Short mmCIF file of C-alpha atoms and ligand atoms in Angstrom, two decimals:
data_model
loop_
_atom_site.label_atom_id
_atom_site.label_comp_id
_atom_site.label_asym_id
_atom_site.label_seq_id
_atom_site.Cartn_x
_atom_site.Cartn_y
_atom_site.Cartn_z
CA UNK A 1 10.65 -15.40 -19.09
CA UNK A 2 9.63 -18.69 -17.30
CA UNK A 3 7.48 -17.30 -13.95
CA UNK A 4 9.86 -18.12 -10.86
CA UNK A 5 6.80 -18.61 -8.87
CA UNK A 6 4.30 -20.86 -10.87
CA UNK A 7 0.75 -21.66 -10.22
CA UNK A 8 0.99 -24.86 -8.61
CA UNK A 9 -0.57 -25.11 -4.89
CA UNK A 10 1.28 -22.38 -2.35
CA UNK A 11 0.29 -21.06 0.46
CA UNK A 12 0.96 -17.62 0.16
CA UNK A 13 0.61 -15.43 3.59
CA UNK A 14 0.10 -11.70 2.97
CA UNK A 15 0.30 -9.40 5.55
CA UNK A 16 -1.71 -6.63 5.73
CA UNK A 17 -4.11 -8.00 3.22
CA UNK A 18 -7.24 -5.65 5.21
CA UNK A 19 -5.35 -2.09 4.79
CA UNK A 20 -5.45 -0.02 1.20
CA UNK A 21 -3.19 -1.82 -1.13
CA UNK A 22 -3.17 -4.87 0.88
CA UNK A 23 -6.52 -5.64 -0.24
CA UNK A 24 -6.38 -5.17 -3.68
CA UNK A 25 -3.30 -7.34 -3.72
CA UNK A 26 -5.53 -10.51 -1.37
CA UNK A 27 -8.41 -9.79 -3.67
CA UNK A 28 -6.32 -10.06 -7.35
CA UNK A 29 -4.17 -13.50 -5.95
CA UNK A 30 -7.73 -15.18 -4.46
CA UNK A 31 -9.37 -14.52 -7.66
CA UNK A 32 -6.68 -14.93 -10.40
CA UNK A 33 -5.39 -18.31 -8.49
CA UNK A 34 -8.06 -20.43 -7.45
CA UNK A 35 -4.85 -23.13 -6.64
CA UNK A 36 -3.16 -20.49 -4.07
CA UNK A 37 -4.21 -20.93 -0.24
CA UNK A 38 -4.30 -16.85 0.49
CA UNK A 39 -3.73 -16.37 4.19
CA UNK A 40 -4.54 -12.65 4.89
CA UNK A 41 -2.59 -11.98 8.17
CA UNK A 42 -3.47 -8.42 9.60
CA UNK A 43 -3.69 -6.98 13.25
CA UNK A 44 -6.62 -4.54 11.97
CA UNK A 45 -5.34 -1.36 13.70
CA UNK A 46 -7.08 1.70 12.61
CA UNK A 47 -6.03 1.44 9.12
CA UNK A 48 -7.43 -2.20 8.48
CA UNK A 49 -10.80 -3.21 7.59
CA UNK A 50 -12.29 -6.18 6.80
CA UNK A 51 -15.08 -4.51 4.80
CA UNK A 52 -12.02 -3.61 2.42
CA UNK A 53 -12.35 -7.76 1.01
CA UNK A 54 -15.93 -8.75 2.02
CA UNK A 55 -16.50 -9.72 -1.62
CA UNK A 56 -13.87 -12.38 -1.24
CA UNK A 57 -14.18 -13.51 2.19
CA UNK A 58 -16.24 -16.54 1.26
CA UNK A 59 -13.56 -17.72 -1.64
CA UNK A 60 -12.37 -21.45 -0.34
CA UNK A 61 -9.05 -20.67 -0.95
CA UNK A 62 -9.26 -17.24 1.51
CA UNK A 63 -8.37 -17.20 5.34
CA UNK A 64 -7.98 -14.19 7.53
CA UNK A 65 -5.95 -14.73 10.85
CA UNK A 66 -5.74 -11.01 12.97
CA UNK A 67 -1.97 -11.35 14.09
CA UNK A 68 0.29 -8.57 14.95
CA UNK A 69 3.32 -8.99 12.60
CA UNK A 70 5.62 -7.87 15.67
CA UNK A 71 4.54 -10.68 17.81
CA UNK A 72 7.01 -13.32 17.42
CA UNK A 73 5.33 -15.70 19.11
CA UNK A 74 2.00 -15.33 17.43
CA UNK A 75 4.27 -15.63 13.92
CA UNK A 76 5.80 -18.47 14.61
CA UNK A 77 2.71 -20.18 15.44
CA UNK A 78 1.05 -19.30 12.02
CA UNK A 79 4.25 -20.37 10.52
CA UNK A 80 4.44 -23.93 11.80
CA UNK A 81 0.10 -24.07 10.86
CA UNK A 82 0.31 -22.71 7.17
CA UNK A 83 3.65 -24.04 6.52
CA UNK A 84 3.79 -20.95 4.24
CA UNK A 85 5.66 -20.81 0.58
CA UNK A 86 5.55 -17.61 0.14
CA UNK A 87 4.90 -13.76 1.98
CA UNK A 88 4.10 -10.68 0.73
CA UNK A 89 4.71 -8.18 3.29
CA UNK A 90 2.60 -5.09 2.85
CA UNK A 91 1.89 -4.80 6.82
CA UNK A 92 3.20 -1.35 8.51
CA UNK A 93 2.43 2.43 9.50
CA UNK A 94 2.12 4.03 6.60
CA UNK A 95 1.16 7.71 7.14
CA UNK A 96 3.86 10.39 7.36
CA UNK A 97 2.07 12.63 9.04
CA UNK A 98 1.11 9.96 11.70
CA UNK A 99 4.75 9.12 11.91
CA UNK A 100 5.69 12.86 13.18
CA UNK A 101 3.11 12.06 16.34
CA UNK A 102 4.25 9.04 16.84
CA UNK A 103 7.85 7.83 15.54
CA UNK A 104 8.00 4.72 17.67
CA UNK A 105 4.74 2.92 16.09
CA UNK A 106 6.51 3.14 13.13
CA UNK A 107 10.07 1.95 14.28
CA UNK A 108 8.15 -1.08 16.21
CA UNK A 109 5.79 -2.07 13.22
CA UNK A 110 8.21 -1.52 10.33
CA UNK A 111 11.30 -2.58 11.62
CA UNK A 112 10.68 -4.98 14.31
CA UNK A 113 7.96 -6.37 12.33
CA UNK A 114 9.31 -6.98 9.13
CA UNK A 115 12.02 -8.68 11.06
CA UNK A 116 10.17 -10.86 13.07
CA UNK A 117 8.23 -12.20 9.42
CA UNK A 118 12.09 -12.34 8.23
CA UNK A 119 12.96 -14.41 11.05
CA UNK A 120 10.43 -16.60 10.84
CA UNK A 121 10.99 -17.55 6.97
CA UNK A 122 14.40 -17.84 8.17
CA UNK A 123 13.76 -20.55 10.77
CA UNK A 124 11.39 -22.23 8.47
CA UNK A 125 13.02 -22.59 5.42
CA UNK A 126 16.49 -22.70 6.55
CA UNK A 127 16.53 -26.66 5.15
CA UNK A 128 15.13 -26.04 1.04
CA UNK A 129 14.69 -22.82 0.11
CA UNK A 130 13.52 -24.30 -3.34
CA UNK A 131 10.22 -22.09 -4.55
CA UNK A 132 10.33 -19.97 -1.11
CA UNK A 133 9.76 -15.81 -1.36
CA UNK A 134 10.02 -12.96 0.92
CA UNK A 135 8.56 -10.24 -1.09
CA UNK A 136 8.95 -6.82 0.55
CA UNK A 137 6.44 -3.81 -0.50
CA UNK A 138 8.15 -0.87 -0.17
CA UNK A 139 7.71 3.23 -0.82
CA UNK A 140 9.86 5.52 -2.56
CA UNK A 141 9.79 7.82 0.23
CA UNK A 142 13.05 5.89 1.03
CA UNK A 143 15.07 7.42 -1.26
CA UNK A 144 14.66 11.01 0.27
CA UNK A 145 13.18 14.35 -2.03
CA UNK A 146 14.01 15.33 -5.33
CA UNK A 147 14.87 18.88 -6.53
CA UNK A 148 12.96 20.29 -9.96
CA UNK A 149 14.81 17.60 -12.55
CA UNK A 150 15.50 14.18 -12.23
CA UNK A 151 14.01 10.70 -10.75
CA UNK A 152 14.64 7.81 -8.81
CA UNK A 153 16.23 4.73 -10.00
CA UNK A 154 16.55 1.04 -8.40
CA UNK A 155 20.47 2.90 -7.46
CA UNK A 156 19.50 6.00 -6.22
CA UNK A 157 20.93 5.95 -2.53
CA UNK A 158 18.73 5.94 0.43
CA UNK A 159 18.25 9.13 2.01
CA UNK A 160 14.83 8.98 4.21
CA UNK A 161 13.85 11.95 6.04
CA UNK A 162 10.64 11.65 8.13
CA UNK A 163 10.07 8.69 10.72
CA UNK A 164 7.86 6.69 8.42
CA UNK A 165 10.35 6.92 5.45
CA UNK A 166 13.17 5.64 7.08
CA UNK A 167 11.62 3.13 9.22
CA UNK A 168 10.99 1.84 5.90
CA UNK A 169 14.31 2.20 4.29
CA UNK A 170 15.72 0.49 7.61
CA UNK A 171 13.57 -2.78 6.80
CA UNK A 172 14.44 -2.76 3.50
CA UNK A 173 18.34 -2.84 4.41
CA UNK A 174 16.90 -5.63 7.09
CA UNK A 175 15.44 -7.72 4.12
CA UNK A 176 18.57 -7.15 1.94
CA UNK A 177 20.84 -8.63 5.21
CA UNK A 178 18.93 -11.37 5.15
CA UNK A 179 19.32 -12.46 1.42
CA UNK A 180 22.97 -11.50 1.69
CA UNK A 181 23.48 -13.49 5.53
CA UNK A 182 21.09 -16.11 4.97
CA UNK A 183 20.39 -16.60 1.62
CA UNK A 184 16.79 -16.09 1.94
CA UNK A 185 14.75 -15.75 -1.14
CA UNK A 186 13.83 -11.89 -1.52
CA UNK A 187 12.38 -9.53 -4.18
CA UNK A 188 11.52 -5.92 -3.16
CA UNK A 189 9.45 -3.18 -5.24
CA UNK A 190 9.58 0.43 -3.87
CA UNK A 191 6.26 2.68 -5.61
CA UNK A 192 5.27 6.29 -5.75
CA UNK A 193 1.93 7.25 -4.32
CA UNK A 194 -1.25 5.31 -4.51
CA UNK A 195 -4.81 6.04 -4.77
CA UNK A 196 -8.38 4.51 -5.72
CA UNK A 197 -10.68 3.05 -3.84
CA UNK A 198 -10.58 1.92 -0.21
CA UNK A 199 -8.22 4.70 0.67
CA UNK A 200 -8.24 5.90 4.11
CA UNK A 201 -9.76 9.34 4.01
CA UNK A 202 -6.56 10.91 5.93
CA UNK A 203 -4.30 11.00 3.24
CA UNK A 204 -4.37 13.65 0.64
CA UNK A 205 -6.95 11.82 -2.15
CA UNK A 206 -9.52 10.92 -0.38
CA UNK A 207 -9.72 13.48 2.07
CA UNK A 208 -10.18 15.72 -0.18
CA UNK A 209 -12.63 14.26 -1.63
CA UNK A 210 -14.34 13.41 1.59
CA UNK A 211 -14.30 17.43 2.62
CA UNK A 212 -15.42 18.34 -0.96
CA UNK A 213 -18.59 16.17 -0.22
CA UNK A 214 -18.98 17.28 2.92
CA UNK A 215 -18.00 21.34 2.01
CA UNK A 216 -15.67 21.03 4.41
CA UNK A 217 -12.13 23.11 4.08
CA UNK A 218 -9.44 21.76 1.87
CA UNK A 219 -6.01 21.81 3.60
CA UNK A 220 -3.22 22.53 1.51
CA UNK A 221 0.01 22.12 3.37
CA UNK A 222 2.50 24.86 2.27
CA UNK A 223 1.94 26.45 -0.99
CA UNK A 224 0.96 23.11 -2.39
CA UNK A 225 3.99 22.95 -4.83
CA UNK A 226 5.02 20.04 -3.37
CA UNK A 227 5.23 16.71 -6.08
CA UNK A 228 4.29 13.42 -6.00
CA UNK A 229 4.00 10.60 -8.87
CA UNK A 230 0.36 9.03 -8.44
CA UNK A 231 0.06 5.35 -9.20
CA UNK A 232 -3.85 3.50 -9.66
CA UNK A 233 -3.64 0.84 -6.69
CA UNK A 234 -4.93 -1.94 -9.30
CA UNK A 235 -1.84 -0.80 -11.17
CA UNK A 236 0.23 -1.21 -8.33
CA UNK A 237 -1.56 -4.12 -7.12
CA UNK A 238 -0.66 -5.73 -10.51
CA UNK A 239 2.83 -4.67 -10.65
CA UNK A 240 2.51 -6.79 -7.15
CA UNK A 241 1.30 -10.16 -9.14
CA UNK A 242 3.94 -10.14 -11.66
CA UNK A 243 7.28 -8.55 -9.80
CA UNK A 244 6.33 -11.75 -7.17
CA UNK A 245 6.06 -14.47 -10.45
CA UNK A 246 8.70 -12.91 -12.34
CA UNK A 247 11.05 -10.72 -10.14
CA UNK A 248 14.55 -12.00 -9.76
CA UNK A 249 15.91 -13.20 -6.67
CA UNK A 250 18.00 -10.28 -4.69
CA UNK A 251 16.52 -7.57 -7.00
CA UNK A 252 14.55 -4.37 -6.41
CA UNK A 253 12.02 -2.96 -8.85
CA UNK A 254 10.45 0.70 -8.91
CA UNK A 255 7.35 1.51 -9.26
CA UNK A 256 5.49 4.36 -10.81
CA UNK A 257 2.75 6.06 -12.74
CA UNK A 258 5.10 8.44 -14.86
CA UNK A 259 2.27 10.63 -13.31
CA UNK A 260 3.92 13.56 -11.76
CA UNK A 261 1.35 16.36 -9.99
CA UNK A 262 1.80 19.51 -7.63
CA UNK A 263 -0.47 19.38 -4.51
CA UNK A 264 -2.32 22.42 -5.93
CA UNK A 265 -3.10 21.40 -9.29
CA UNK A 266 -4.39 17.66 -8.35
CA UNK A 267 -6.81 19.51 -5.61
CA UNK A 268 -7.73 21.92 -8.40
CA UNK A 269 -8.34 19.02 -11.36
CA UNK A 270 -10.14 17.01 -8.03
CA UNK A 271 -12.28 19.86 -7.49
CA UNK A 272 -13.58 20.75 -11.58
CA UNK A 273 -14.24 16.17 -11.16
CA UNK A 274 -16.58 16.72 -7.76
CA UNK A 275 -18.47 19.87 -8.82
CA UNK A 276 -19.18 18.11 -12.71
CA UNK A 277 -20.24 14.79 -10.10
CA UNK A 278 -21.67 16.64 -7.03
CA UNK A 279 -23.97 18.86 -9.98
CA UNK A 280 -22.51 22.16 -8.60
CA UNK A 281 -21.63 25.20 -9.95
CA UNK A 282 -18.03 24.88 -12.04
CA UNK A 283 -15.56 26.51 -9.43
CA UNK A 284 -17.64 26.04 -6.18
CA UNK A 285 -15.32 23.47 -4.82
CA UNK A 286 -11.83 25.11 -5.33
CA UNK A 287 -13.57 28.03 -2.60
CA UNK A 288 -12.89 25.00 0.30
CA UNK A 289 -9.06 25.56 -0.80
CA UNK A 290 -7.35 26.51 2.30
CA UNK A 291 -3.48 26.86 2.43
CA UNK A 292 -2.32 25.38 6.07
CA UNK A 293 1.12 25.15 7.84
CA UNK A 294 3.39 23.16 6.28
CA UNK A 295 4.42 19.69 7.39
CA UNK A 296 7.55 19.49 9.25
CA UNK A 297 10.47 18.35 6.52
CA UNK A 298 7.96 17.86 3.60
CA UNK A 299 9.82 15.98 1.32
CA UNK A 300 9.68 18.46 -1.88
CA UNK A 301 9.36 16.01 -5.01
CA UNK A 302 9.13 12.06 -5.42
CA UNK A 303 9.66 10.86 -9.20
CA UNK A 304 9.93 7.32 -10.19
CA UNK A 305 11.44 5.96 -13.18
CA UNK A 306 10.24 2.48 -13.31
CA UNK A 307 11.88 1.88 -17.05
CA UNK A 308 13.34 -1.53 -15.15
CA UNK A 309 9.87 -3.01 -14.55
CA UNK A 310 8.67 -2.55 -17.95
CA UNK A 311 11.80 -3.13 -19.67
CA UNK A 312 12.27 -6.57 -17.94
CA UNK A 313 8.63 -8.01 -16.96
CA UNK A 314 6.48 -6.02 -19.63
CA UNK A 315 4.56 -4.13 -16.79
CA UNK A 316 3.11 -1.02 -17.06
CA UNK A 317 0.34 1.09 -15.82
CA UNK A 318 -2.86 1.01 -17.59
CA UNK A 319 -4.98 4.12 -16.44
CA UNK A 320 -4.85 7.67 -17.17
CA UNK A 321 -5.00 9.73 -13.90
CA UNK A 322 -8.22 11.82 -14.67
CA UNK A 323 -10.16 8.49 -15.55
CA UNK A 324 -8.32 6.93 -12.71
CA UNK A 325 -9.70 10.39 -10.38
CA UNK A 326 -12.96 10.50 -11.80
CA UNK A 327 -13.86 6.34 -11.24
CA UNK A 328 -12.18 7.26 -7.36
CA UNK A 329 -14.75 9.82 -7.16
CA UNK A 330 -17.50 7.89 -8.03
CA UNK A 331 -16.29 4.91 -5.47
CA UNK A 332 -15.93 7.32 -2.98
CA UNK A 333 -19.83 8.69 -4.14
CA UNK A 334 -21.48 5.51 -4.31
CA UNK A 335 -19.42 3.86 -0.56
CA UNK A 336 -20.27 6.83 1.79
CA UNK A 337 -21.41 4.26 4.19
CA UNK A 338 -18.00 2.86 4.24
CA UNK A 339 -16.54 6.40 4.53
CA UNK A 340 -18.63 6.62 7.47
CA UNK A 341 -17.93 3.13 9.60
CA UNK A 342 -13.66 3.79 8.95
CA UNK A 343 -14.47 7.19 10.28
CA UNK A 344 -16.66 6.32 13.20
CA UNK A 345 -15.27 3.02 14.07
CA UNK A 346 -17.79 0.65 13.09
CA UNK A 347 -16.01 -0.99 11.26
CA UNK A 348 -14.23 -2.71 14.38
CA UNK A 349 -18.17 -3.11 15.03
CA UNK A 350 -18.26 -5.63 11.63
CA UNK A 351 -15.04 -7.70 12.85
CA UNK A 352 -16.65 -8.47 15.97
CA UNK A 353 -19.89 -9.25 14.50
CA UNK A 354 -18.28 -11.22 11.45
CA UNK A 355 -15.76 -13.32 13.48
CA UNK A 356 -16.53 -12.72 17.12
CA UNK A 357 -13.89 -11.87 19.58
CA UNK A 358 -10.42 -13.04 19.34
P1 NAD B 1 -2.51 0.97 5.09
O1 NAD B 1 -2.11 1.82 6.23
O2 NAD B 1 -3.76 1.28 4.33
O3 NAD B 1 -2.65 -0.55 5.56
C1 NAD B 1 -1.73 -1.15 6.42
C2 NAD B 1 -2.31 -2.47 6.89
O4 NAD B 1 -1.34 -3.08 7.76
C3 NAD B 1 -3.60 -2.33 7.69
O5 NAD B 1 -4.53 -3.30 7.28
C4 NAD B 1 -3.17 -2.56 9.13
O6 NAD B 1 -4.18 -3.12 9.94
C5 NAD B 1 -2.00 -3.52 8.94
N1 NAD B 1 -1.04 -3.46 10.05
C6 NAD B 1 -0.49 -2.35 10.58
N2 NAD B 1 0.32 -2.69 11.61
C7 NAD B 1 0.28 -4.04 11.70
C8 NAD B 1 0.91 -4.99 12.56
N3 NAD B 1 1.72 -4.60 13.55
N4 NAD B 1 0.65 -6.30 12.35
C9 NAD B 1 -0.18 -6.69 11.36
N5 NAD B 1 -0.82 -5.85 10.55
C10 NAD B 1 -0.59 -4.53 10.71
O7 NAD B 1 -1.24 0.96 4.14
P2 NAD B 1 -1.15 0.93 2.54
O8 NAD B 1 -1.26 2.30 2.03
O9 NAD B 1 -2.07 -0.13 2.03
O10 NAD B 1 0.36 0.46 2.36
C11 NAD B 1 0.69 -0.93 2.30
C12 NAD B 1 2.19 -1.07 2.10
O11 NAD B 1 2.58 -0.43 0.89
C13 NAD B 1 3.02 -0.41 3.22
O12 NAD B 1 4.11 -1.24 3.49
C14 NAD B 1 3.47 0.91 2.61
O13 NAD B 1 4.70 1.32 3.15
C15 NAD B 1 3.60 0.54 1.15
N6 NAD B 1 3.39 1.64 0.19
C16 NAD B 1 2.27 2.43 0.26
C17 NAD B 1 2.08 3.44 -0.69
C18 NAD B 1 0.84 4.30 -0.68
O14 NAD B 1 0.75 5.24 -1.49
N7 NAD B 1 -0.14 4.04 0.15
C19 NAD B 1 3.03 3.65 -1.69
C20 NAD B 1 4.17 2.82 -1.72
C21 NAD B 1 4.33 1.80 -0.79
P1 TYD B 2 -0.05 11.92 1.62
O1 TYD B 2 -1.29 11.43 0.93
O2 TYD B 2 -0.04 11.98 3.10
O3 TYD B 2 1.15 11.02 1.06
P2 TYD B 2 2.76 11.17 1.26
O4 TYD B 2 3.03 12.15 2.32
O5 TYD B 2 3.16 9.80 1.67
O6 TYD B 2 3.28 11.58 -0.08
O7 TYD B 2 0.30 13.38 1.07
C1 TYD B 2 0.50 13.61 -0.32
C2 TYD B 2 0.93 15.06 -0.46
O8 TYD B 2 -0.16 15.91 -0.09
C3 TYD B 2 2.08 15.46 0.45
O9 TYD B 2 2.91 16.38 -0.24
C4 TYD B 2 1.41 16.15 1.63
C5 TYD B 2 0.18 16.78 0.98
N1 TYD B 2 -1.02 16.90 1.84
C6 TYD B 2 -1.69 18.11 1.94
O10 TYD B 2 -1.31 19.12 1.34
N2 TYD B 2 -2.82 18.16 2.72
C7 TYD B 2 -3.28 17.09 3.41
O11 TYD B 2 -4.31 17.21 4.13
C8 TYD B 2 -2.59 15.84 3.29
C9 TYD B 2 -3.06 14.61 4.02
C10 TYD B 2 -1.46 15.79 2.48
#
């Protein structure tokens, strides 16, 4: 299939280029297309960190701007500089349990934000919107909690149940309105769960790894039978590439590991990976293992079938989850200084040092 997108000179803005996935995704497109202008476009709330792309931050065809996605104003203004061809919009809140505390963060940043970014493609392509894309990086968590059997499709109907999940489904509805009203070039992708490297250590991966260094308590919400599908964030991150080359215009792809895990049993396989890494005695880890209240309308199962992706643009993940684990591990291992500055706040320490302040 002939790439929608093709490798001629864009400038592709990506928002939230400094958070988890973001970065993967600003560090595959600087290095696989030395012809893109990347503009990483990131507010750097607690979640972003520059120290996440240092290894690219010197590539010629790399620019961060620190923008808040929900300032129009600010938006527009990058608009009218880059002229921009493209976004991929990975920006938002993105932790549930967050998003209980604090519902309106995630309203403001995920809804008002992805509108303002589809506003401003609006107003700037509104005259040719000839090799122009809004691509929209969405969760699963949209389409609610399965039962014991079956998975989610590109038709499954939304059904979000905590803050975070359906301030997400309500901006992908926003970016849908917006191909439907205005025409405007958009692809969306909705995945399971993430993890590898550059994770921040509050979700349940690398926390747990984090206490099991640190012999700190493991806590299990529940009775940890809870499911989730876990996806390698290079994986993802190249799902990213070719879904924004090769997706069609309008459409929605899932994505997926095929990787489906209780709660329990991934802390349990986490915990036989740190003791064979951390040299300790085989079942020393699992004692940290401690069962805590549950999280308020814990969605039961996510499941992804992402037979669309591969079936159409030949995608499909290349890591099995215990060497996927076991290289997190030993990221995680070998960057406890970068464990320690997004815990303690240094990091904001780098931005100021690295770019002064703005
Ligand atoms: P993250 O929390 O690690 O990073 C989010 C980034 O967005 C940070 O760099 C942060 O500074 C930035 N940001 C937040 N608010 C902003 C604002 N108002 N303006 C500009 N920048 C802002 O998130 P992540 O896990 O990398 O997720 C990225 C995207 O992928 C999100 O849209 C999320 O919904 C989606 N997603 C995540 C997962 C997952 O497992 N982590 C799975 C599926 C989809
Ligand atoms: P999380 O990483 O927060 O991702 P999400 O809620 O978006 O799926 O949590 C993954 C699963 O792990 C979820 O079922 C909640 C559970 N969990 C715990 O049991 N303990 C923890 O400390 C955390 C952060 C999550």
């Amino acid at each position: 299939m002939e790439p929608l997108i093709t490798d001629t000179d864009k400038t592709v803005g990506v928002t939230g280029g400094a958070g988890f996935i973001g970065s993967h995704v600003v560090r595959l497109l600087v290095k696989k297309y030395p012809r893109y202008r990347v503009i990483n476009i990131d507010a750097l709330t607690y979640a972003g960190n520059l120290e996440n792309i240092k290894d690219i931050e010197t590539y010629p065809n790399y620019i961060f701007e620190r923008a808040d996605i929900c300032s129009e104003e600010h938006i527009d203004r990058l608009f009218s500089g880059y002229q921009f061809d493209a976004i991929i919009h990975l920006a938002a809140e993105s932790h549930v349990d967050r998003s209980i505390m604090d519902p309106l963060a995630f309203v403001k940043t995920n809804v008002l934000g992805t509108g303002v970014l589809l506003n401003a493609c609006r107003k700037q392509w509104s005259h040719d919107m000839e090799g122009k894309r809004f691509y929209h990086v969405s969760t699963d968590e949209v389409y609610g909690s399965l039962g014991d059997t079956g998975f989610f499709t590109e038709e499954t109907p939304y059904d979000p149940r905590s803050p975070y999940s359906a301030s997400k489904a309500s901006s992908d509805h926003l970016v849908m309105a917006y191909y439907h009203t205005y025409g405007l070039p958009v692809v969306m992708s909705n995945c399971s769960n993430n993890y590898g490297s550059h994770h921040f250590p509050e979700k349940l991966i690398p926390l747990m790894i984090n206490n099991i260094i640190n012999n700190k308590p493991l806590p299990v919400y529940g009775k940890g039978e809870n499911i989730r599908d876990w996806l390698w964030v290079e994986d993802h991150a190249r799902a990213i590439d070719t879904i924004f080359h090769k997706g069609k215009t309008g459409g929605k792809y899932n994505v997926g590991g095929f990787n489906e895990w209780k709660n329990i049993d991934l802390v349990h396989l986490l915990c036989r990976i740190m003791d064979q890494k951390l040299h300790r005695p085989a079942g020393e880890s699992e004692k940290l293992i401690t069962y805590v209240k549950d999280r308020a309308g814990h969605d039961l199962r996510y499941a992804i079938d992402a037979t669309k992706l591969s079936r159409e643009l030949g995608w499909k993940p290349s890591l099995q989850f215990e060497e996927g684990l076991g290289k997190t591990a030993d990221w995680y291992l070998e960057n406890q200084d970068w464990v320690h500055h997004v815990t303690s706040g240094q990091y904001q320490q780098y931005y100021t040092e690295q770019y002064g302040k703005r």
